[in-house]
Amino acid sequence: MTEDSEREEIEKLLPWYVTGKLGLSDTSKVERFLAQHPDALSQLQLIGTEQQETMRVNEAMGWPSSDTRDRLMASLPRSATPSRGRFARFGQFFRMRPALGPQWAALAMALLVLAQAAFIAVLLTRAPTYRLAAGAHEDGAAALIAFADDARAADIARFLADFEATIVDGPKPGGVYKIKLRNLDKSQLDDTLLSKLAEHRDIVRIVLPSRD
Amino acid sequence: MGAVADEASLIARIAAGDAVALRVLFARHHVRIYRFIRRLVRDAAVAEELTNEVFLEIWRHAKSFAGTASALTWMLSIAHHRAISSLRKRREESWDDGAACALPDAADNPEVAAQKRDAGAILRRCLDALSPEHKGVVDLVYYHEMSISEAAAVLQIPENTVKTRLFHARKRLSELLRQAGIDRGWP
């Protein structure tokens, strides 16, 4: 190998030598060459500057707009979504609540979900104005929620069961329902919990804290 | 290794239809993907659109992720392919690289003239003026800090071609800088 071709071969490796992404064998080759040709050390400075300015150029590209993710999630084809285990959320529910081990608890919860699904189906299809009798659900934190247009009643029921929530009022204008989360007081209904509710975008269109 | 396994498991969850996993992957990587694409297509709106298309493709084809490369390498490969296809469709895009690194002229206001004299700013303009082919490899190595094999996997070219392409990109950068009045003594 002539000295020129050796120099070119080493120069081709230098960017990775500078970024620390070169394999051991190539690193040794580069270091041997640099020891014998100190004039080539000036390349390292050039490459360092190139990298620094490339970083700045990329940082200057900024961020995509904040609604990019929402547009992505809205565009996910439903048919491409393989069916999740129908009772996956039940499993999750009971993993979170080991004290509810007995089989009757699972059965009771399944019946509750079925009953709620049937009830929601009626609500969604007939859309009556619905309000529980005063005092029926006075405990628990309240939130306002609108369900996704294509959410199925069974999925909504499962979602409500997962969060131990019940519809107590609605639909209000815009298809908004008031729900109560039974085991939470108002102070626990914070942004984190609202975000957790909102994460279920296949079911929830919007969720907001309720004033009461 | 843990991070790689974690990402592979995220993609496996996406393949099983877990939209939450897609959100996590999106949150981790969408800015990188967006910037990589935007540098290539030079249009923010197109870059956003293509970024979403990348994640949509991941959603649809997560099962085809072989796990032989990192998830980021796989995603950038999809992003690169999308960006280059988009550029091919927009044939009107031309690379007037000389103009981008121009010397100050009398018509420039003081701020522009000062920027043009600043060596860092000139280098950034020249980096921005490289062809998409050169820009892609420069960004993968310098910004995404990819190894030779990772860059080769993203660009789907042999490793020797990656080395040669970056070498030529750096030479082209020197030419552009020289045209802008900066001789950096190499090559």
Coordinates of C-alpha atoms in Angstrom, one line a residue, chain A residues 28-211:
Chain A
S28 CA -5.3 0.6 16.7
K29 CA -4.6 1.1 12.9
V30 CA -5.6 4.8 13.2
E31 CA -3.5 5.4 16.3
R32 CA -0.4 3.8 14.8
F33 CA -0.8 6.0 11.7
L34 CA -1.3 9.2 13.8
A35 CA 1.8 8.3 15.9
Q36 CA 3.9 8.1 12.7
H37 CA 2.2 11.1 10.9
P38 CA 1.5 13.8 13.5
D39 CA 0.5 16.2 10.7
A40 CA -2.7 14.2 10.4
L41 CA -3.7 15.2 13.9
S42 CA -5.0 18.5 12.5
Q43 CA -7.8 16.4 10.9
L44 CA -9.1 15.6 14.3
Q45 CA -9.8 19.2 15.0
L46 CA -11.5 19.7 11.7
I47 CA -13.7 16.7 12.3
G48 CA -14.5 17.8 15.8
T49 CA -15.7 21.2 14.4
E50 CA -17.7 19.4 11.7
Q51 CA -19.4 17.3 14.3
Q52 CA -20.1 20.3 16.6
E53 CA -21.7 22.3 13.8
T54 CA -23.7 19.3 12.5
M55 CA -25.1 19.0 16.0
R56 CA -26.1 22.7 15.9
V57 CA -27.6 22.4 12.5
N58 CA -29.7 19.5 13.6
E59 CA -30.8 21.1 16.9
A60 CA -31.9 24.1 14.8
M61 CA -34.4 21.9 13.0
G62 CA -36.5 22.2 16.1
W63 CA -39.5 20.0 17.0
P64 CA -42.5 18.8 15.1
S65 CA -45.7 20.5 16.0
S66 CA -47.4 19.3 19.2
D67 CA -50.4 17.7 17.5
T68 CA -48.2 15.4 15.4
R69 CA -48.7 12.5 17.8
D70 CA -52.5 13.0 17.9
R71 CA -52.6 13.0 14.1
L72 CA -50.6 9.8 14.1
M73 CA -52.8 8.0 16.6
A74 CA -55.9 9.2 14.8
S75 CA -54.6 7.7 11.6
L76 CA -53.9 4.3 12.9
P77 CA -56.0 1.9 10.9
R78 CA -58.3 0.0 13.3
S79 CA -58.2 -3.1 11.2
A80 CA -54.4 -3.2 11.6
T81 CA -54.8 -3.4 15.4
P82 CA -54.7 -7.0 16.3
S83 CA -57.2 -7.9 18.9
R84 CA -55.8 -7.5 22.4
G85 CA -56.6 -10.2 24.8
R86 CA -60.3 -9.6 25.5
F87 CA -59.7 -10.0 29.2
A88 CA -56.3 -8.5 29.3
R89 CA -57.5 -5.5 31.3
F90 CA -59.2 -7.9 33.8
G91 CA -55.9 -9.5 34.3
Q92 CA -54.3 -6.2 34.9
F93 CA -57.0 -5.3 37.3
F94 CA -56.5 -8.3 39.4
R95 CA -52.8 -8.1 39.3
M96 CA -53.1 -4.7 40.8
R97 CA -55.5 -5.9 43.5
P98 CA -54.2 -9.2 44.9
A99 CA -56.6 -8.9 47.8
L100 CA -59.4 -9.7 45.4
G101 CA -58.1 -13.2 44.9
P102 CA -61.3 -15.3 45.4
Q103 CA -63.0 -16.5 42.3
W104 CA -66.3 -14.8 43.2
A105 CA -64.6 -11.5 42.9
A106 CA -63.7 -12.1 39.3
L107 CA -67.1 -13.3 38.6
A108 CA -68.7 -10.3 40.3
M109 CA -66.4 -8.0 38.3
A110 CA -67.2 -9.7 35.0
L111 CA -70.9 -9.4 35.7
L112 CA -70.5 -5.7 36.6
V113 CA -68.7 -5.1 33.4
L114 CA -71.3 -6.8 31.4
A115 CA -74.1 -4.9 33.1
Q116 CA -72.2 -1.6 32.6
A117 CA -71.6 -2.5 28.9
A118 CA -75.3 -3.1 28.4
F119 CA -76.1 0.1 30.2
I120 CA -73.7 2.1 28.1
A121 CA -75.0 0.6 24.9
V122 CA -78.4 1.9 25.8
L123 CA -76.9 5.3 26.6
L124 CA -75.0 5.5 23.4
T125 CA -77.8 4.3 21.1
R126 CA -80.7 6.2 22.7
A127 CA -78.7 9.0 24.1
P128 CA -81.2 10.0 26.9
T129 CA -80.2 12.5 29.4
Y130 CA -79.3 10.4 32.4
R131 CA -78.7 11.3 36.0
L132 CA -78.4 9.1 39.0
A133 CA -80.6 9.7 42.0
A134 CA -79.2 12.3 44.3
G135 CA -76.7 10.7 46.7
A136 CA -76.3 7.6 44.7
H137 CA -72.6 8.3 44.0
E138 CA -71.6 11.2 46.2
D139 CA -68.2 9.6 47.0
G140 CA -65.3 9.8 44.6
A141 CA -63.7 12.2 42.4
A142 CA -65.6 13.4 39.3
A143 CA -64.4 14.0 35.8
L144 CA -66.0 14.9 32.5
I145 CA -65.3 12.6 29.6
A146 CA -66.2 12.2 26.0
F147 CA -65.7 8.8 24.4
A148 CA -64.2 8.2 21.0
D149 CA -66.8 8.1 18.2
D150 CA -65.9 4.5 17.4
A151 CA -65.4 3.2 20.9
R152 CA -67.4 0.1 21.6
A153 CA -69.7 -0.1 24.6
A154 CA -67.9 -3.2 25.9
D155 CA -64.5 -1.4 25.7
I156 CA -65.9 1.6 27.5
A157 CA -67.3 -0.6 30.2
R158 CA -64.0 -2.4 30.6
F159 CA -62.2 1.0 30.7
L160 CA -64.6 2.2 33.4
A161 CA -64.1 -1.0 35.4
D162 CA -60.3 -0.7 35.2
F163 CA -60.5 2.8 36.7
E164 CA -63.3 1.8 39.1
A165 CA -65.4 4.6 37.5
T166 CA -69.1 4.9 36.9
I167 CA -71.1 7.2 34.7
V168 CA -73.2 9.4 36.9
D169 CA -74.5 12.0 34.5
G170 CA -74.9 12.7 30.8
P171 CA -74.8 12.9 27.9
K172 CA -74.3 16.6 28.0
P173 CA -73.9 18.7 24.9
G174 CA -71.0 17.4 22.9
G175 CA -71.5 13.9 24.1
V176 CA -69.9 14.6 27.4
Y177 CA -70.5 12.3 30.4
K178 CA -69.7 12.9 34.1
I179 CA -68.0 9.9 35.7
K180 CA -67.1 9.3 39.3
L181 CA -63.9 7.4 40.3
R182 CA -65.1 5.6 43.3
N183 CA -62.0 5.1 45.3
L184 CA -60.5 8.5 44.8
D185 CA -61.2 11.8 46.4
K186 CA -60.9 15.1 44.6
S187 CA -57.3 15.8 45.7
Q188 CA -56.2 12.6 43.9
L189 CA -57.7 13.5 40.5
D190 CA -54.6 15.2 39.3
D191 CA -53.0 15.7 35.9
T192 CA -51.3 12.4 36.1
L193 CA -54.5 10.5 36.5
L194 CA -56.2 12.6 33.9
S195 CA -53.3 11.8 31.5
K196 CA -53.7 8.1 32.3
L197 CA -57.3 8.3 31.4
A198 CA -56.6 10.3 28.3
E199 CA -54.0 7.7 27.2
H200 CA -56.7 5.4 26.1
R201 CA -57.3 7.3 22.9
D202 CA -59.1 4.4 21.3
I203 CA -61.8 4.9 23.9
V204 CA -61.4 8.5 25.2
R205 CA -61.8 11.5 23.0
I206 CA -61.4 14.1 25.8
V207 CA -61.2 14.1 29.6
L208 CA -61.4 17.0 31.9
P209 CA -61.6 17.6 35.7
S210 CA -65.1 18.3 36.9
R211 CA -65.8 21.2 39.2

